[in-house]
């Protein structure tokens, strides 16, 4: 697999990583062995960047990752990024302080079985947190204490990403970027490249819409966010189906079908489209199906999409998606 630098961290990571939200919660039931098998599939495919969070199954995801890394004896060969902050209740900006973040980091160190976390990201904090220097001073203190090697942020909005990278210690930004969420490719990518920021593209398949395998009448389990968060009832609406009204999303998918290159699935086209943007360090699709994990990893070695395909994707975005999402996130 191909590797790219993760900003100024010094890490070289596979351009296709593995996201573990799917094995931790909000995607239906996943048992421990199914979670471990998904991580094994990622390693078998050559992936060496794994993203998780302390709230994914309340530590379930972190624990499964640690078990497989120890089982395979590859802890030193894999970069694991986790996130902290969403366990706050209430989830308010003022609670992103040293005391709480230190507590969360200590828990993740225990669950991941390591003294030092390689990369910790603030987990989509409220916008006000980005205007609190003390929040980023807390991360710097954790770094000085040796509990964290590097730190960054996971954001909902482009504006949050632009504010975050004003802090010199922030080395990575995780942001939703896919064919239905194209705004980051404008000013943010320019600024990220200029400041040597690692860009981690999350929700790359728009909650499965961009796999092309979902149907309009499909029903999801009660504990799947595609059931309970379509209108943002549980967390930011942009996390589910890229924030698109579902029918608009299916219309856009139908328009994309004729532009899928031969020998690619729509999911692979969607991932390749992301990797065709040089500012992206790694993209983190998630799945509990080993075959899907392997197919995602294969995108690393595929040729870039043609200019014609990129033009078609942009046209569909502008015709079907732009008005609903572009200026919201």
PDB file of N, CA and C in Angstrom, residues 45-127:
ATOM      1  N   UNK A  45      -4.704  -6.609   5.197  1.00  0.00           N
ATOM      2  CA  UNK A  45      -4.730  -5.864   3.933  1.00  0.00           C
ATOM      3  C   UNK A  45      -3.558  -4.897   3.805  1.00  0.00           C
ATOM      4  N   UNK A  46      -2.772  -4.758   4.875  1.00  0.00           N
ATOM      5  CA  UNK A  46      -1.609  -3.884   4.827  1.00  0.00           C
ATOM      6  C   UNK A  46      -1.817  -2.520   5.451  1.00  0.00           C
ATOM      7  N   UNK A  47      -2.991  -2.288   6.021  1.00  0.00           N
ATOM      8  CA  UNK A  47      -3.295  -0.994   6.645  1.00  0.00           C
ATOM      9  C   UNK A  47      -2.499  -0.841   7.937  1.00  0.00           C
ATOM     10  N   UNK A  48      -1.890   0.342   8.118  1.00  0.00           N
ATOM     11  CA  UNK A  48      -1.128   0.570   9.341  1.00  0.00           C
ATOM     12  C   UNK A  48      -1.534   1.858  10.069  1.00  0.00           C
ATOM     13  N   UNK A  49      -2.726   2.377   9.750  1.00  0.00           N
ATOM     14  CA  UNK A  49      -3.277   3.516  10.486  1.00  0.00           C
ATOM     15  C   UNK A  49      -4.699   3.172  10.904  1.00  0.00           C
ATOM     16  N   UNK A  50      -4.950   3.187  12.210  1.00  0.00           N
ATOM     17  CA  UNK A  50      -6.260   2.838  12.754  1.00  0.00           C
ATOM     18  C   UNK A  50      -6.756   4.010  13.593  1.00  0.00           C
ATOM     19  N   UNK A  51      -7.989   4.413  13.348  1.00  0.00           N
ATOM     20  CA  UNK A  51      -8.600   5.515  14.085  1.00  0.00           C
ATOM     21  C   UNK A  51      -9.723   4.982  14.964  1.00  0.00           C
ATOM     22  N   UNK A  52      -9.783   5.495  16.201  1.00  0.00           N
ATOM     23  CA  UNK A  52     -10.813   5.073  17.134  1.00  0.00           C
ATOM     24  C   UNK A  52     -11.222   6.254  18.007  1.00  0.00           C
ATOM     25  N   UNK A  53     -11.983   5.997  19.047  1.00  0.00           N
ATOM     26  CA  UNK A  53     -12.391   7.029  20.008  1.00  0.00           C
ATOM     27  C   UNK A  53     -12.823   6.350  21.289  1.00  0.00           C
ATOM     28  N   UNK A  54     -12.708   7.083  22.402  1.00  0.00           N
ATOM     29  CA  UNK A  54     -13.063   6.478  23.682  1.00  0.00           C
ATOM     30  C   UNK A  54     -14.558   6.216  23.822  1.00  0.00           C
ATOM     31  N   UNK A  55     -15.382   6.890  23.018  1.00  0.00           N
ATOM     32  CA  UNK A  55     -16.828   6.670  23.106  1.00  0.00           C
ATOM     33  C   UNK A  55     -17.335   5.583  22.164  1.00  0.00           C
ATOM     34  N   UNK A  56     -16.488   5.042  21.321  1.00  0.00           N
ATOM     35  CA  UNK A  56     -16.942   3.981  20.423  1.00  0.00           C
ATOM     36  C   UNK A  56     -17.173   2.710  21.249  1.00  0.00           C
ATOM     37  N   UNK A  57     -18.423   2.530  21.626  1.00  0.00           N
ATOM     38  CA  UNK A  57     -18.748   1.403  22.491  1.00  0.00           C
ATOM     39  C   UNK A  57     -18.217   1.585  23.899  1.00  0.00           C
ATOM     40  N   UNK A  58     -18.016   2.836  24.323  1.00  0.00           N
ATOM     41  CA  UNK A  58     -17.501   3.138  25.661  1.00  0.00           C
ATOM     42  C   UNK A  58     -16.196   2.388  25.925  1.00  0.00           C
ATOM     43  N   UNK A  59     -15.291   2.424  24.963  1.00  0.00           N
ATOM     44  CA  UNK A  59     -14.006   1.751  25.094  1.00  0.00           C
ATOM     45  C   UNK A  59     -13.926   0.419  24.387  1.00  0.00           C
ATOM     46  N   UNK A  60     -15.048  -0.093  23.903  1.00  0.00           N
ATOM     47  CA  UNK A  60     -15.092  -1.399  23.228  1.00  0.00           C
ATOM     48  C   UNK A  60     -14.127  -1.424  22.039  1.00  0.00           C
ATOM     49  N   UNK A  61     -14.168  -0.384  21.225  1.00  0.00           N
ATOM     50  CA  UNK A  61     -13.316  -0.333  20.034  1.00  0.00           C
ATOM     51  C   UNK A  61     -11.838  -0.291  20.419  1.00  0.00           C
ATOM     52  N   UNK A  62     -11.479   0.557  21.369  1.00  0.00           N
ATOM     53  CA  UNK A  62     -10.079   0.651  21.790  1.00  0.00           C
ATOM     54  C   UNK A  62      -9.569  -0.699  22.289  1.00  0.00           C
ATOM     55  N   UNK A  63     -10.377  -1.390  23.067  1.00  0.00           N
ATOM     56  CA  UNK A  63      -9.957  -2.672  23.629  1.00  0.00           C
ATOM     57  C   UNK A  63      -9.755  -3.734  22.556  1.00  0.00           C
ATOM     58  N   UNK A  64     -10.639  -3.761  21.547  1.00  0.00           N
ATOM     59  CA  UNK A  64     -10.496  -4.748  20.494  1.00  0.00           C
ATOM     60  C   UNK A  64      -9.224  -4.482  19.675  1.00  0.00           C
ATOM     61  N   UNK A  65      -8.927  -3.225  19.440  1.00  0.00           N
ATOM     62  CA  UNK A  65      -7.699  -2.879  18.707  1.00  0.00           C
ATOM     63  C   UNK A  65      -6.480  -3.367  19.475  1.00  0.00           C
ATOM     64  N   UNK A  66      -6.440  -3.077  20.770  1.00  0.00           N
ATOM     65  CA  UNK A  66      -5.296  -3.480  21.587  1.00  0.00           C
ATOM     66  C   UNK A  66      -5.115  -4.993  21.582  1.00  0.00           C
ATOM     67  N   UNK A  67      -6.215  -5.718  21.685  1.00  0.00           N
ATOM     68  CA  UNK A  67      -6.128  -7.181  21.704  1.00  0.00           C
ATOM     69  C   UNK A  67      -5.498  -7.714  20.423  1.00  0.00           C
ATOM     70  N   UNK A  68      -5.903  -7.172  19.282  1.00  0.00           N
ATOM     71  CA  UNK A  68      -5.382  -7.675  18.010  1.00  0.00           C
ATOM     72  C   UNK A  68      -3.930  -7.255  17.802  1.00  0.00           C
ATOM     73  N   UNK A  69      -3.578  -6.031  18.181  1.00  0.00           N
ATOM     74  CA  UNK A  69      -2.185  -5.594  18.040  1.00  0.00           C
ATOM     75  C   UNK A  69      -1.262  -6.468  18.877  1.00  0.00           C
ATOM     76  N   UNK A  70      -1.697  -6.823  20.084  1.00  0.00           N
ATOM     77  CA  UNK A  70      -0.890  -7.700  20.935  1.00  0.00           C
ATOM     78  C   UNK A  70      -0.852  -9.120  20.381  1.00  0.00           C
ATOM     79  N   UNK A  71      -1.985  -9.571  19.894  1.00  0.00           N
ATOM     80  CA  UNK A  71      -2.075 -10.915  19.307  1.00  0.00           C
ATOM     81  C   UNK A  71      -1.113 -11.062  18.129  1.00  0.00           C
ATOM     82  N   UNK A  72      -1.037 -10.026  17.305  1.00  0.00           N
ATOM     83  CA  UNK A  72      -0.190 -10.068  16.115  1.00  0.00           C
ATOM     84  C   UNK A  72       1.246  -9.611  16.389  1.00  0.00           C
ATOM     85  N   UNK A  73       1.480  -8.980  17.520  1.00  0.00           N
ATOM     86  CA  UNK A  73       2.820  -8.492  17.826  1.00  0.00           C
ATOM     87  C   UNK A  73       3.279  -7.372  16.912  1.00  0.00           C
ATOM     88  N   UNK A  74       2.339  -6.495  16.537  1.00  0.00           N
ATOM     89  CA  UNK A  74       2.667  -5.440  15.561  1.00  0.00           C
ATOM     90  C   UNK A  74       2.423  -4.043  16.122  1.00  0.00           C
ATOM     91  N   UNK A  75       2.408  -3.918  17.428  1.00  0.00           N
ATOM     92  CA  UNK A  75       2.091  -2.621  18.030  1.00  0.00           C
ATOM     93  C   UNK A  75       3.020  -1.522  17.522  1.00  0.00           C
ATOM     94  N   UNK A  76       4.285  -1.823  17.319  1.00  0.00           N
ATOM     95  CA  UNK A  76       5.243  -0.806  16.868  1.00  0.00           C
ATOM     96  C   UNK A  76       5.128  -0.508  15.377  1.00  0.00           C
ATOM     97  N   UNK A  77       4.335  -1.280  14.668  1.00  0.00           N
ATOM     98  CA  UNK A  77       4.222  -1.107  13.220  1.00  0.00           C
ATOM     99  C   UNK A  77       2.941  -0.393  12.813  1.00  0.00           C
ATOM    100  N   UNK A  78       2.077  -0.101  13.773  1.00  0.00           N
ATOM    101  CA  UNK A  78       0.766   0.474  13.483  1.00  0.00           C
ATOM    102  C   UNK A  78       0.601   1.770  14.272  1.00  0.00           C
ATOM    103  N   UNK A  79       0.110   2.811  13.599  1.00  0.00           N
ATOM    104  CA  UNK A  79      -0.200   4.074  14.256  1.00  0.00           C
ATOM    105  C   UNK A  79      -1.674   4.070  14.636  1.00  0.00           C
ATOM    106  N   UNK A  80      -1.954   4.264  15.926  1.00  0.00           N
ATOM    107  CA  UNK A  80      -3.334   4.291  16.416  1.00  0.00           C
ATOM    108  C   UNK A  80      -3.660   5.699  16.889  1.00  0.00           C
ATOM    109  N   UNK A  81      -4.717   6.256  16.352  1.00  0.00           N
ATOM    110  CA  UNK A  81      -5.215   7.564  16.764  1.00  0.00           C
ATOM    111  C   UNK A  81      -6.522   7.371  17.522  1.00  0.00           C
ATOM    112  N   UNK A  82      -6.672   8.047  18.635  1.00  0.00           N
ATOM    113  CA  UNK A  82      -7.939   8.000  19.344  1.00  0.00           C
ATOM    114  C   UNK A  82      -8.462   9.415  19.549  1.00  0.00           C
ATOM    115  N   UNK A  83      -9.629   9.527  20.130  1.00  0.00           N
ATOM    116  CA  UNK A  83     -10.274  10.833  20.316  1.00  0.00           C
ATOM    117  C   UNK A  83     -10.834  10.926  21.732  1.00  0.00           C
ATOM    118  N   UNK A  84     -10.959  12.156  22.202  1.00  0.00           N
ATOM    119  CA  UNK A  84     -11.432  12.370  23.574  1.00  0.00           C
ATOM    120  C   UNK A  84     -12.312  13.610  23.635  1.00  0.00           C
ATOM    121  N   UNK A  85     -13.306  13.549  24.497  1.00  0.00           N
ATOM    122  CA  UNK A  85     -14.154  14.707  24.750  1.00  0.00           C
ATOM    123  C   UNK A  85     -15.640  14.434  24.689  1.00  0.00           C
ATOM    124  N   UNK A  86     -16.045  13.497  23.864  1.00  0.00           N
ATOM    125  CA  UNK A  86     -17.481  13.258  23.700  1.00  0.00           C
ATOM    126  C   UNK A  86     -18.103  12.553  24.899  1.00  0.00           C
ATOM    127  N   UNK A  87     -17.289  12.101  25.829  1.00  0.00           N
ATOM    128  CA  UNK A  87     -17.843  11.487  27.036  1.00  0.00           C
ATOM    129  C   UNK A  87     -18.323  12.541  28.031  1.00  0.00           C
ATOM    130  N   UNK A  88     -18.011  13.789  27.766  1.00  0.00           N
ATOM    131  CA  UNK A  88     -18.468  14.856  28.652  1.00  0.00           C
ATOM    132  C   UNK A  88     -19.985  14.956  28.652  1.00  0.00           C
ATOM    133  N   UNK A  89     -20.548  15.076  29.827  1.00  0.00           N
ATOM    134  CA  UNK A  89     -22.003  15.217  29.956  1.00  0.00           C
ATOM    135  C   UNK A  89     -22.289  16.168  31.110  1.00  0.00           C
ATOM    136  N   UNK A  90     -22.688  17.391  30.822  1.00  0.00           N
ATOM    137  CA  UNK A  90     -23.032  17.916  29.499  1.00  0.00           C
ATOM    138  C   UNK A  90     -21.796  18.171  28.637  1.00  0.00           C
ATOM    139  N   UNK A  91     -22.007  18.083  27.322  1.00  0.00           N
ATOM    140  CA  UNK A  91     -20.905  18.271  26.374  1.00  0.00           C
ATOM    141  C   UNK A  91     -20.781  19.761  26.055  1.00  0.00           C
ATOM    142  N   UNK A  92     -20.049  20.469  26.907  1.00  0.00           N
ATOM    143  CA  UNK A  92     -19.907  21.918  26.765  1.00  0.00           C
ATOM    144  C   UNK A  92     -18.432  22.295  26.665  1.00  0.00           C
ATOM    145  N   UNK A  93     -18.183  23.423  26.037  1.00  0.00           N
ATOM    146  CA  UNK A  93     -16.816  23.842  25.761  1.00  0.00           C
ATOM    147  C   UNK A  93     -15.990  24.028  27.026  1.00  0.00           C
ATOM    148  N   UNK A  94     -16.594  24.584  28.070  1.00  0.00           N
ATOM    149  CA  UNK A  94     -15.834  24.875  29.290  1.00  0.00           C
ATOM    150  C   UNK A  94     -15.306  23.613  29.964  1.00  0.00           C
ATOM    151  N   UNK A  95     -15.859  22.466  29.633  1.00  0.00           N
ATOM    152  CA  UNK A  95     -15.424  21.213  30.257  1.00  0.00           C
ATOM    153  C   UNK A  95     -14.275  20.547  29.496  1.00  0.00           C
ATOM    154  N   UNK A  96     -13.861  21.150  28.381  1.00  0.00           N
ATOM    155  CA  UNK A  96     -12.656  20.697  27.682  1.00  0.00           C
ATOM    156  C   UNK A  96     -11.449  21.314  28.387  1.00  0.00           C
ATOM    157  N   UNK A  97     -11.128  20.778  29.558  1.00  0.00           N
ATOM    158  CA  UNK A  97     -10.040  21.310  30.372  1.00  0.00           C
ATOM    159  C   UNK A  97      -9.047  20.197  30.698  1.00  0.00           C
ATOM    160  N   UNK A  98      -7.967  20.578  31.355  1.00  0.00           N
ATOM    161  CA  UNK A  98      -6.914  19.597  31.645  1.00  0.00           C
ATOM    162  C   UNK A  98      -7.432  18.444  32.497  1.00  0.00           C
ATOM    163  N   UNK A  99      -8.202  18.734  33.512  1.00  0.00           N
ATOM    164  CA  UNK A  99      -8.672  17.692  34.420  1.00  0.00           C
ATOM    165  C   UNK A  99      -9.448  16.616  33.673  1.00  0.00           C
ATOM    166  N   UNK A 100     -10.403  17.036  32.852  1.00  0.00           N
ATOM    167  CA  UNK A 100     -11.223  16.055  32.132  1.00  0.00           C
ATOM    168  C   UNK A 100     -10.435  15.356  31.034  1.00  0.00           C
ATOM    169  N   UNK A 101      -9.665  16.111  30.258  1.00  0.00           N
ATOM    170  CA  UNK A 101      -8.920  15.491  29.165  1.00  0.00           C
ATOM    171  C   UNK A 101      -7.868  14.526  29.700  1.00  0.00           C
ATOM    172  N   UNK A 102      -7.245  14.874  30.823  1.00  0.00           N
ATOM    173  CA  UNK A 102      -6.260  13.970  31.416  1.00  0.00           C
ATOM    174  C   UNK A 102      -6.919  12.664  31.836  1.00  0.00           C
ATOM    175  N   UNK A 103      -8.105  12.766  32.403  1.00  0.00           N
ATOM    176  CA  UNK A 103      -8.839  11.564  32.828  1.00  0.00           C
ATOM    177  C   UNK A 103      -9.188  10.687  31.622  1.00  0.00           C
ATOM    178  N   UNK A 104      -9.630  11.309  30.550  1.00  0.00           N
ATOM    179  CA  UNK A 104      -9.979  10.545  29.349  1.00  0.00           C
ATOM    180  C   UNK A 104      -8.743   9.895  28.723  1.00  0.00           C
ATOM    181  N   UNK A 105      -7.657  10.642  28.689  1.00  0.00           N
ATOM    182  CA  UNK A 105      -6.423  10.122  28.104  1.00  0.00           C
ATOM    183  C   UNK A 105      -5.905   8.932  28.924  1.00  0.00           C
ATOM    184  N   UNK A 106      -5.974   9.038  30.233  1.00  0.00           N
ATOM    185  CA  UNK A 106      -5.521   7.924  31.078  1.00  0.00           C
ATOM    186  C   UNK A 106      -6.355   6.666  30.814  1.00  0.00           C
ATOM    187  N   UNK A 107      -7.635   6.842  30.636  1.00  0.00           N
ATOM    188  CA  UNK A 107      -8.511   5.697  30.352  1.00  0.00           C
ATOM    189  C   UNK A 107      -8.159   5.072  29.003  1.00  0.00           C
ATOM    190  N   UNK A 108      -7.920   5.896  27.991  1.00  0.00           N
ATOM    191  CA  UNK A 108      -7.558   5.374  26.675  1.00  0.00           C
ATOM    192  C   UNK A 108      -6.199   4.691  26.714  1.00  0.00           C
ATOM    193  N   UNK A 109      -5.271   5.222  27.482  1.00  0.00           N
ATOM    194  CA  UNK A 109      -3.972   4.561  27.623  1.00  0.00           C
ATOM    195  C   UNK A 109      -4.146   3.160  28.201  1.00  0.00           C
ATOM    196  N   UNK A 110      -5.040   3.057  29.177  1.00  0.00           N
ATOM    197  CA  UNK A 110      -5.299   1.747  29.778  1.00  0.00           C
ATOM    198  C   UNK A 110      -5.946   0.807  28.771  1.00  0.00           C
ATOM    199  N   UNK A 111      -6.973   1.286  28.081  1.00  0.00           N
ATOM    200  CA  UNK A 111      -7.703   0.419  27.157  1.00  0.00           C
ATOM    201  C   UNK A 111      -6.874   0.029  25.943  1.00  0.00           C
ATOM    202  N   UNK A 112      -6.016   0.938  25.482  1.00  0.00           N
ATOM    203  CA  UNK A 112      -5.168   0.632  24.338  1.00  0.00           C
ATOM    204  C   UNK A 112      -3.867  -0.056  24.758  1.00  0.00           C
ATOM    205  N   UNK A 113      -3.646  -0.155  26.068  1.00  0.00           N
ATOM    206  CA  UNK A 113      -2.484  -0.884  26.567  1.00  0.00           C
ATOM    207  C   UNK A 113      -1.163  -0.229  26.236  1.00  0.00           C
ATOM    208  N   UNK A 114      -1.088   1.093  26.408  1.00  0.00           N
ATOM    209  CA  UNK A 114       0.141   1.803  26.069  1.00  0.00           C
ATOM    210  C   UNK A 114       0.373   2.943  27.042  1.00  0.00           C
ATOM    211  N   UNK A 115       1.633   3.263  27.284  1.00  0.00           N
ATOM    212  CA  UNK A 115       1.952   4.378  28.176  1.00  0.00           C
ATOM    213  C   UNK A 115       1.704   5.723  27.503  1.00  0.00           C
ATOM    214  N   UNK A 116       1.940   5.764  26.193  1.00  0.00           N
ATOM    215  CA  UNK A 116       1.831   7.020  25.454  1.00  0.00           C
ATOM    216  C   UNK A 116       0.939   6.827  24.239  1.00  0.00           C
ATOM    217  N   UNK A 117      -0.063   7.677  24.112  1.00  0.00           N
ATOM    218  CA  UNK A 117      -0.940   7.637  22.940  1.00  0.00           C
ATOM    219  C   UNK A 117      -0.255   8.361  21.788  1.00  0.00           C
ATOM    220  N   UNK A 118      -0.248   7.728  20.629  1.00  0.00           N
ATOM    221  CA  UNK A 118       0.466   8.316  19.488  1.00  0.00           C
ATOM    222  C   UNK A 118      -0.198   9.594  18.982  1.00  0.00           C
ATOM    223  N   UNK A 119      -1.524   9.585  18.921  1.00  0.00           N
ATOM    224  CA  UNK A 119      -2.244  10.769  18.457  1.00  0.00           C
ATOM    225  C   UNK A 119      -3.588  10.839  19.170  1.00  0.00           C
ATOM    226  N   UNK A 120      -3.839  11.949  19.846  1.00  0.00           N
ATOM    227  CA  UNK A 120      -5.125  12.199  20.485  1.00  0.00           C
ATOM    228  C   UNK A 120      -5.776  13.389  19.796  1.00  0.00           C
ATOM    229  N   UNK A 121      -7.057  13.234  19.472  1.00  0.00           N
ATOM    230  CA  UNK A 121      -7.797  14.296  18.798  1.00  0.00           C
ATOM    231  C   UNK A 121      -8.988  14.717  19.654  1.00  0.00           C
ATOM    232  N   UNK A 122      -9.192  16.009  19.805  1.00  0.00           N
ATOM    233  CA  UNK A 122     -10.421  16.474  20.422  1.00  0.00           C
ATOM    234  C   UNK A 122     -11.573  15.987  19.559  1.00  0.00           C
ATOM    235  N   UNK A 123     -12.624  15.472  20.204  1.00  0.00           N
ATOM    236  CA  UNK A 123     -13.681  14.777  19.476  1.00  0.00           C
ATOM    237  C   UNK A 123     -14.873  15.695  19.216  1.00  0.00           C
ATOM    238  N   UNK A 124     -14.771  16.475  18.168  1.00  0.00           N
ATOM    239  CA  UNK A 124     -15.864  17.355  17.728  1.00  0.00           C
ATOM    240  C   UNK A 124     -16.415  18.202  18.876  1.00  0.00           C
ATOM    241  N   UNK A 125     -15.559  19.003  19.510  1.00  0.00           N
ATOM    242  CA  UNK A 125     -16.056  19.857  20.589  1.00  0.00           C
ATOM    243  C   UNK A 125     -16.918  20.983  20.058  1.00  0.00           C
ATOM    244  N   UNK A 126     -17.685  21.642  20.921  1.00  0.00           N
ATOM    245  CA  UNK A 126     -18.454  22.811  20.498  1.00  0.00           C
ATOM    246  C   UNK A 126     -17.511  23.890  19.951  1.00  0.00           C
ATOM    247  N   UNK A 127     -18.020  24.707  19.067  1.00  0.00           N
ATOM    248  CA  UNK A 127     -17.190  25.729  18.422  1.00  0.00           C
ATOM    249  C   UNK A 127     -16.460  26.600  19.435  1.00  0.00           C
TER     250      UNK A 127
END
